[in-house]
Amino acid sequence: VTAEQELALELAEGLEATPANIERVAKETSPEAARWAFGQWQLRRQARGKFALAERMLFTREALEQASHEEVARYHASRYPEGALAADLTAGIGADAIALGRRGPVIAFELDEERAGYARHNLAAHGLAAEVRLADSAEADWTFDYAFADPSRRVAGRRTLDPEAFAPDPVELAERMRRLKLGGLKLSPMLPDEFLESLGGELEFVSFGGECREALVWLGTGAEIKREAVHLESGERLAAREDWAAQADRPAEFLFEADPAAIRAHGLPELCGRHELELLGDSNGYLTGSVPAESPWMRRFEVVESFQADLKRTKSRLRELDASVEVVKTRARGVEPERLLKQLRTEGQRRLTLCAYTVGKRVMFALVTSA
Ligand SMILES: C[S@@+](CC[C@H](N)C(=O)[O-])C[C@H]1O[C@@H](n2cnc3c(N)ncnc32)[C@H](O)[C@@H]1O
């Protein structure tokens, strides 16, 4: 950051990006510095949800979108031993490098000059002095035992799910990481199991803020062959089980909506086993049971009633119950929540949630309340 940019940042702080304000700052700096500074303040505001110190950091729009949330980055870093040298092979604006740096020494690699500069600035803003190399980590000598990589999943600014288009190549990274003490790869949880499993490591699906944020593949001598979901807020873990869990066509007293990471990790049989629950139909996400089980892995609802999907019948039941549907949740293909909400409009006082799911070819509705 030049002295002029720094001054522009100071002058633009707290100002709306109106033409008059931009011109005022430009007069004391330059038009480029003023535009840059107002752009940074806008990105800083957007970054507040990801970083406690967002207002001292620098971003590019795309690098901010790609950056790990600081709590998620803290989890990545927690897998590496305190004090050991670790490399961030894809620094971006430095979110993972910062978390690694709080734990011990870091070397960060970044191919893009602007991002490498911002990563340096952001590390310093967190009181950390790590080395950021403007270099290709895939070509570099790996003089460390621990590494983390979050390959770019964009081609010309657009997201892609084609691993061959990721940079650096995750297959090559995995190959090299297998020889480390621990290598971590952050990937999209939307990638198919076959691809993630082909990398040959420990698989984790991360739940944060109620979403499945990412798939992590851990390789090296410190990784085990297993598959789990990790719930960051509670620290709970849920192992995959490929075995059978009982299935019910209709919900009992309680319906539970499983966390997306639990579903993605194939953790539902384990969840059923822990809480004496059954899978609800073919929903792959709703569970049911007669005890009010509590778990960070699922949201509980009390069941009012359930029946085969039928608009007329549902509407007349809603009237009899003096109820209206406030939210439609669906785990049934072809059921569009917005449309169904309109079709089921009633004036009833009791606010209910409708959960749609399938049993074979039949679509089922369950009317539930938060419990
Ligand atoms: C998804 S972003 C990483 C975001 C970062 N983990 C964070 O939380 O801020 C991927 C970054 O890797 C960089 N990159 C891609 N290929 C690289 C390579 N071979 N060596 C170093 N950096 C690379 C890209 O420029 C991009 O900034």
mmCIF file of N, CA and C and ligand atoms in Angstrom, residues 66-68 89-96 109-111 115 135-137 150-152 167-168, ligand 1:
data_model
loop_
_atom_site.group_PDB
_atom_site.id
_atom_site.type_symbol
_atom_site.label_atom_id
_atom_site.label_comp_id
_atom_site.label_asym_id
_atom_site.label_seq_id
_atom_site.Cartn_x
_atom_site.Cartn_y
_atom_site.Cartn_z
ATOM 1 N N GLN A 66 -13.584 -16.012 -1.963
ATOM 2 C CA GLN A 66 -12.893 -17.308 -1.855
ATOM 3 C C GLN A 66 -12.317 -17.566 -0.459
ATOM 4 N N ALA A 67 -12.136 -16.503 0.313
ATOM 5 C CA ALA A 67 -11.423 -16.643 1.597
ATOM 6 C C ALA A 67 -12.214 -17.495 2.582
ATOM 7 N N SER A 68 -11.489 -18.291 3.374
ATOM 8 C CA SER A 68 -12.122 -19.070 4.437
ATOM 9 C C SER A 68 -12.615 -18.114 5.516
ATOM 10 N N LEU A 89 -0.221 -23.127 0.778
ATOM 11 C CA LEU A 89 0.190 -23.236 -0.631
ATOM 12 C C LEU A 89 -0.635 -22.344 -1.554
ATOM 13 N N THR A 90 -1.714 -21.774 -1.038
ATOM 14 C CA THR A 90 -2.610 -20.947 -1.860
ATOM 15 C C THR A 90 -3.128 -19.794 -0.992
ATOM 16 N N ALA A 91 -2.316 -18.792 -0.757
ATOM 17 C CA ALA A 91 -2.615 -17.825 0.309
ATOM 18 C C ALA A 91 -3.834 -16.953 0.047
ATOM 19 N N GLY A 92 -4.111 -16.577 -1.210
ATOM 20 C CA GLY A 92 -5.187 -15.608 -1.453
ATOM 21 C C GLY A 92 -4.893 -14.347 -0.656
ATOM 22 N N ILE A 93 -5.913 -13.807 0.035
ATOM 23 C CA ILE A 93 -5.665 -12.610 0.866
ATOM 24 C C ILE A 93 -5.216 -13.010 2.278
ATOM 25 N N GLY A 94 -5.016 -14.303 2.502
ATOM 26 C CA GLY A 94 -4.304 -14.715 3.715
ATOM 27 C C GLY A 94 -5.125 -15.266 4.862
ATOM 28 N N ALA A 95 -6.410 -15.573 4.655
ATOM 29 C CA ALA A 95 -7.233 -16.019 5.796
ATOM 30 C C ALA A 95 -6.648 -17.265 6.453
ATOM 31 N N ASP A 96 -6.263 -18.258 5.656
ATOM 32 C CA ASP A 96 -5.706 -19.478 6.256
ATOM 33 C C ASP A 96 -4.295 -19.245 6.773
ATOM 34 N N PHE A 109 2.435 -19.126 -0.065
ATOM 35 C CA PHE A 109 2.696 -18.979 -1.501
ATOM 36 C C PHE A 109 1.465 -18.376 -2.160
ATOM 37 N N GLU A 110 1.704 -17.454 -3.088
ATOM 38 C CA GLU A 110 0.583 -16.912 -3.854
ATOM 39 C C GLU A 110 1.114 -16.474 -5.216
ATOM 40 N N LEU A 111 0.361 -16.816 -6.262
ATOM 41 C CA LEU A 111 0.794 -16.513 -7.634
ATOM 42 C C LEU A 111 0.456 -15.091 -8.050
ATOM 43 N N ARG A 115 -2.778 -10.058 -4.603
ATOM 44 C CA ARG A 115 -3.221 -10.856 -3.452
ATOM 45 C C ARG A 115 -2.065 -11.128 -2.487
ATOM 46 N N ALA A 135 5.106 -16.888 -5.608
ATOM 47 C CA ALA A 135 5.686 -18.055 -6.300
ATOM 48 C C ALA A 135 4.652 -19.154 -6.448
ATOM 49 N N ASP A 136 4.928 -20.054 -7.390
ATOM 50 C CA ASP A 136 4.058 -21.192 -7.672
ATOM 51 C C ASP A 136 4.377 -22.312 -6.672
ATOM 52 N N SER A 137 3.431 -22.621 -5.822
ATOM 53 C CA SER A 137 3.709 -23.624 -4.781
ATOM 54 C C SER A 137 3.817 -25.028 -5.362
ATOM 55 N N ASP A 150 -5.907 -24.590 -0.635
ATOM 56 C CA ASP A 150 -7.309 -24.291 -0.933
ATOM 57 C C ASP A 150 -7.322 -23.892 -2.406
ATOM 58 N N PRO A 151 -7.285 -24.895 -3.314
ATOM 59 C CA PRO A 151 -7.138 -24.564 -4.729
ATOM 60 C C PRO A 151 -8.285 -23.695 -5.249
ATOM 61 N N SER A 152 -7.930 -22.815 -6.166
ATOM 62 C CA SER A 152 -8.900 -21.925 -6.772
ATOM 63 C C SER A 152 -9.854 -22.754 -7.622
ATOM 64 N N ALA A 167 -6.872 -24.788 -9.545
ATOM 65 C CA ALA A 167 -5.449 -24.414 -9.532
ATOM 66 C C ALA A 167 -4.981 -24.121 -8.115
ATOM 67 N N PRO A 168 -3.926 -24.799 -7.642
ATOM 68 C CA PRO A 168 -3.193 -25.870 -8.301
ATOM 69 C C PRO A 168 -4.025 -27.159 -8.375
HETATM 70 C C1 LIG B 1 -9.316 -20.182 -3.083
HETATM 71 S S1 LIG B 1 -8.007 -19.066 -3.022
HETATM 72 C C2 LIG B 1 -7.313 -19.311 -1.437
HETATM 73 C C3 LIG B 1 -8.010 -18.570 -0.358
HETATM 74 C C4 LIG B 1 -7.319 -18.655 0.972
HETATM 75 N N1 LIG B 1 -7.331 -20.001 1.498
HETATM 76 C C5 LIG B 1 -7.997 -17.748 1.971
HETATM 77 O O1 LIG B 1 -8.680 -18.256 2.845
HETATM 78 O O2 LIG B 1 -7.856 -16.521 1.841
HETATM 79 C C6 LIG B 1 -6.786 -19.809 -4.055
HETATM 80 C C7 LIG B 1 -5.574 -18.948 -4.291
HETATM 81 O O3 LIG B 1 -4.514 -19.765 -4.801
HETATM 82 C C8 LIG B 1 -3.766 -19.019 -5.712
HETATM 83 N N2 LIG B 1 -3.026 -20.000 -6.540
HETATM 84 C C9 LIG B 1 -3.488 -20.761 -7.556
HETATM 85 N N3 LIG B 1 -2.523 -21.574 -8.028
HETATM 86 C C10 LIG B 1 -1.422 -21.327 -7.264
HETATM 87 C C11 LIG B 1 -0.099 -21.866 -7.251
HETATM 88 N N4 LIG B 1 0.252 -22.824 -8.107
HETATM 89 N N5 LIG B 1 0.775 -21.378 -6.347
HETATM 90 C C12 LIG B 1 0.415 -20.409 -5.474
HETATM 91 N N6 LIG B 1 -0.824 -19.869 -5.451
HETATM 92 C C13 LIG B 1 -1.737 -20.313 -6.323
HETATM 93 C C14 LIG B 1 -4.793 -18.188 -6.442
HETATM 94 O O4 LIG B 1 -4.204 -17.040 -7.005
HETATM 95 C C15 LIG B 1 -5.780 -17.862 -5.317
HETATM 96 O O5 LIG B 1 -5.503 -16.626 -4.735
#
